[in-house]
PDB file of C-alpha atoms in Angstrom:
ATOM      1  CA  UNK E   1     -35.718  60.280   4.622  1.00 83.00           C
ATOM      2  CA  UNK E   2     -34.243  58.472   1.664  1.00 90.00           C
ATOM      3  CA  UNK E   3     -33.200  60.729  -1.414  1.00 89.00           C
ATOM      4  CA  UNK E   4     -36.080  59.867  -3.500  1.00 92.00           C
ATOM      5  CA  UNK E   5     -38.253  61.591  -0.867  1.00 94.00           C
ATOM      6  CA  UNK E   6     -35.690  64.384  -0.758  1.00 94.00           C
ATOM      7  CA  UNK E   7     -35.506  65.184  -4.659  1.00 94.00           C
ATOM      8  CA  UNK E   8     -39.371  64.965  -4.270  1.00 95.00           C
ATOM      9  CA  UNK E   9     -39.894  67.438  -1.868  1.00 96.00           C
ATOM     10  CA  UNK E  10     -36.496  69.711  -4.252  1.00 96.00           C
ATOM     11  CA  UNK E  11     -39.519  69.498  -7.092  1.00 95.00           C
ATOM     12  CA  UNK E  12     -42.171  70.649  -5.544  1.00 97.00           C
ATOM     13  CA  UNK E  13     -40.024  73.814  -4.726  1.00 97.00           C
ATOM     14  CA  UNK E  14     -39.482  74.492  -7.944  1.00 96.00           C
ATOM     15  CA  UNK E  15     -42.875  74.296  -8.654  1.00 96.00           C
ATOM     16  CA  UNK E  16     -43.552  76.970  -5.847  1.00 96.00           C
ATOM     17  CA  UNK E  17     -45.116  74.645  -3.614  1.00 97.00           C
ATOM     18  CA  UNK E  18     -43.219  74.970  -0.290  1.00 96.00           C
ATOM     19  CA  UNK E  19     -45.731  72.918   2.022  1.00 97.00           C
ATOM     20  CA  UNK E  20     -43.261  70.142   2.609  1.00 97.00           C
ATOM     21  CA  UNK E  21     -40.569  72.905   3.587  1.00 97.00           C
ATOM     22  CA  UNK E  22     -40.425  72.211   7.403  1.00 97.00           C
ATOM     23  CA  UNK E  23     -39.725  68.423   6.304  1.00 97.00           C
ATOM     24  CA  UNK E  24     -37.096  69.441   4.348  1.00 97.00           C
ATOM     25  CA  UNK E  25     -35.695  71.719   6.944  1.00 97.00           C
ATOM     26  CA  UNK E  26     -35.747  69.095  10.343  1.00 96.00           C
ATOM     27  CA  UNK E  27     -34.208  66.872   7.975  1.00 96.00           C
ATOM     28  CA  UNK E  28     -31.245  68.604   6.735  1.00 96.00           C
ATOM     29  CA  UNK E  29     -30.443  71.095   9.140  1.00 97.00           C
ATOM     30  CA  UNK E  30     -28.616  69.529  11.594  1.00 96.00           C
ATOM     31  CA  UNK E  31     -26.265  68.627   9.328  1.00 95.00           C
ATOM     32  CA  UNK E  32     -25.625  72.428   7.837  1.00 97.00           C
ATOM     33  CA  UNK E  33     -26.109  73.577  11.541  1.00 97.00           C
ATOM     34  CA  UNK E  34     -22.788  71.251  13.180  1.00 97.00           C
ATOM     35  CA  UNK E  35     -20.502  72.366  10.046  1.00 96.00           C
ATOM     36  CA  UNK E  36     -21.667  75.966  10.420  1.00 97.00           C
ATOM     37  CA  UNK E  37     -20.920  75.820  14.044  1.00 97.00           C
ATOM     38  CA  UNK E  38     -17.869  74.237  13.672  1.00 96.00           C
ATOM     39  CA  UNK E  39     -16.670  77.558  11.388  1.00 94.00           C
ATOM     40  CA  UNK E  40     -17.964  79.979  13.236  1.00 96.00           C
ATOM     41  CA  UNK E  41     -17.801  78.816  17.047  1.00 95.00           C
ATOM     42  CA  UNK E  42     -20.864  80.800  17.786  1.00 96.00           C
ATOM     43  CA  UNK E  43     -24.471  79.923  17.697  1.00 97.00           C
ATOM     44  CA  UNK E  44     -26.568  83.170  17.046  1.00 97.00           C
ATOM     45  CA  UNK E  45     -24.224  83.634  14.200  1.00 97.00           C
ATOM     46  CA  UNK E  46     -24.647  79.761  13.026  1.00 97.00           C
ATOM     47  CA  UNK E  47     -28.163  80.354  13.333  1.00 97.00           C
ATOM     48  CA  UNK E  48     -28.210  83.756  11.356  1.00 97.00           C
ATOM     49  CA  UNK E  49     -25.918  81.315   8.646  1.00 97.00           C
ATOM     50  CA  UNK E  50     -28.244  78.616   8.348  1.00 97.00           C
ATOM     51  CA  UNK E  51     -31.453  80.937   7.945  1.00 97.00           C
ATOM     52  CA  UNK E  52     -29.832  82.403   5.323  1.00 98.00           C
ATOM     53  CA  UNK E  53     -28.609  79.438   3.803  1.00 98.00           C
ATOM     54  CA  UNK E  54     -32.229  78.041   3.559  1.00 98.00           C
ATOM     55  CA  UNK E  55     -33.176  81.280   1.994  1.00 97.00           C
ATOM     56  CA  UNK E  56     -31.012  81.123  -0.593  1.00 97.00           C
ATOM     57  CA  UNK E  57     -31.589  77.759  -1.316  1.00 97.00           C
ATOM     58  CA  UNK E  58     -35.045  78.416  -2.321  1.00 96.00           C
ATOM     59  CA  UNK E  59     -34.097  81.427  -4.034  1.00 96.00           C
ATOM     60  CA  UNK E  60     -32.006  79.214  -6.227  1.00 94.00           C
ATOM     61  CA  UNK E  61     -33.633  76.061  -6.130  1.00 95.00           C
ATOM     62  CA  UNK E  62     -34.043  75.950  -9.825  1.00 94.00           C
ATOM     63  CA  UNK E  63     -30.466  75.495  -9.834  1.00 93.00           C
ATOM     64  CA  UNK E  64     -30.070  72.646  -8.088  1.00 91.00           C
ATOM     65  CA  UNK E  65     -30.074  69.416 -10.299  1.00 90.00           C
ATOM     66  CA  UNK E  66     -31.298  66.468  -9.551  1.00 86.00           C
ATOM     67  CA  UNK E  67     -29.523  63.538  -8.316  1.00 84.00           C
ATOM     68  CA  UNK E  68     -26.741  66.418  -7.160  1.00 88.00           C
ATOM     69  CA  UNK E  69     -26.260  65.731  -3.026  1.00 92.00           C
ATOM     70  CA  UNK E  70     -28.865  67.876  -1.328  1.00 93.00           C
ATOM     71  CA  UNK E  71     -26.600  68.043   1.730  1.00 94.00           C
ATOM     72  CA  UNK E  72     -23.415  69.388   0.192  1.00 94.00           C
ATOM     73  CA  UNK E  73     -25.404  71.968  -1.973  1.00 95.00           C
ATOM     74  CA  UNK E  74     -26.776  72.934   1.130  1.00 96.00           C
ATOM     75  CA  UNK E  75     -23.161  73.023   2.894  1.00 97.00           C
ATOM     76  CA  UNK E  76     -21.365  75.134  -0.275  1.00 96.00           C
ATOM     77  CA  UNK E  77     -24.090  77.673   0.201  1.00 97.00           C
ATOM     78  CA  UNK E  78     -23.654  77.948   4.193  1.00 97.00           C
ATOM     79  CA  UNK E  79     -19.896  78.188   3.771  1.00 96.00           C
ATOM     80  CA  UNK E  80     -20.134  81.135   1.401  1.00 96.00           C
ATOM     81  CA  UNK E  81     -21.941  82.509   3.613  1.00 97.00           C
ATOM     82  CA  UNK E  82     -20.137  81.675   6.868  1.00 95.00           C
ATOM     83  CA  UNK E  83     -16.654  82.464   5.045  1.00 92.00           C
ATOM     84  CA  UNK E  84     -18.219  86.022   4.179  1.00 91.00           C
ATOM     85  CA  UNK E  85     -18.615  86.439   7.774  1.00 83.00           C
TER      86      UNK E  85
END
């Protein structure tokens, strides 16, 4: 998925429309899942990390600004988060 598509889809949420959310999701969560992992050295917790990573993303998505790195917002918000852990 090129970034076009990505800051596309990052609109849409901030116009409440989250149909495109599993797109987003298989496409950047691998990524947040092997850095989580690699923190925490446990996968129900790297799982409990990334859920709530995603959740806060959309919570704050009207944050995010566009042409900002999708991937490394996403990976500041899941270290928070793992670190708190």
């Amino acid at each position: 998925m090129t970034k076009k598509e990505l800051e596309k889809i990052i609109l849409e949420f901030k116009h409440d429309n989250y149909d495109s959310f599993d797109l987003f999701y298989n496409e950047t969560a691998r990524g947040v899942y092997i850095f989580v992992y690699d923190i925490l050295k446990n996968r129900e917790k790297t799982e409990d990390v990334l859920q709530e990573t995603y959740m806060r993303f959309i919570q704050t998505v009207d944050r995010y600004q566009k042409n900002t790195n999708v991937y490394n917002y996403l990976i500041t918000i899941a270290r928070n988060i793992a670190i708190n852990i």
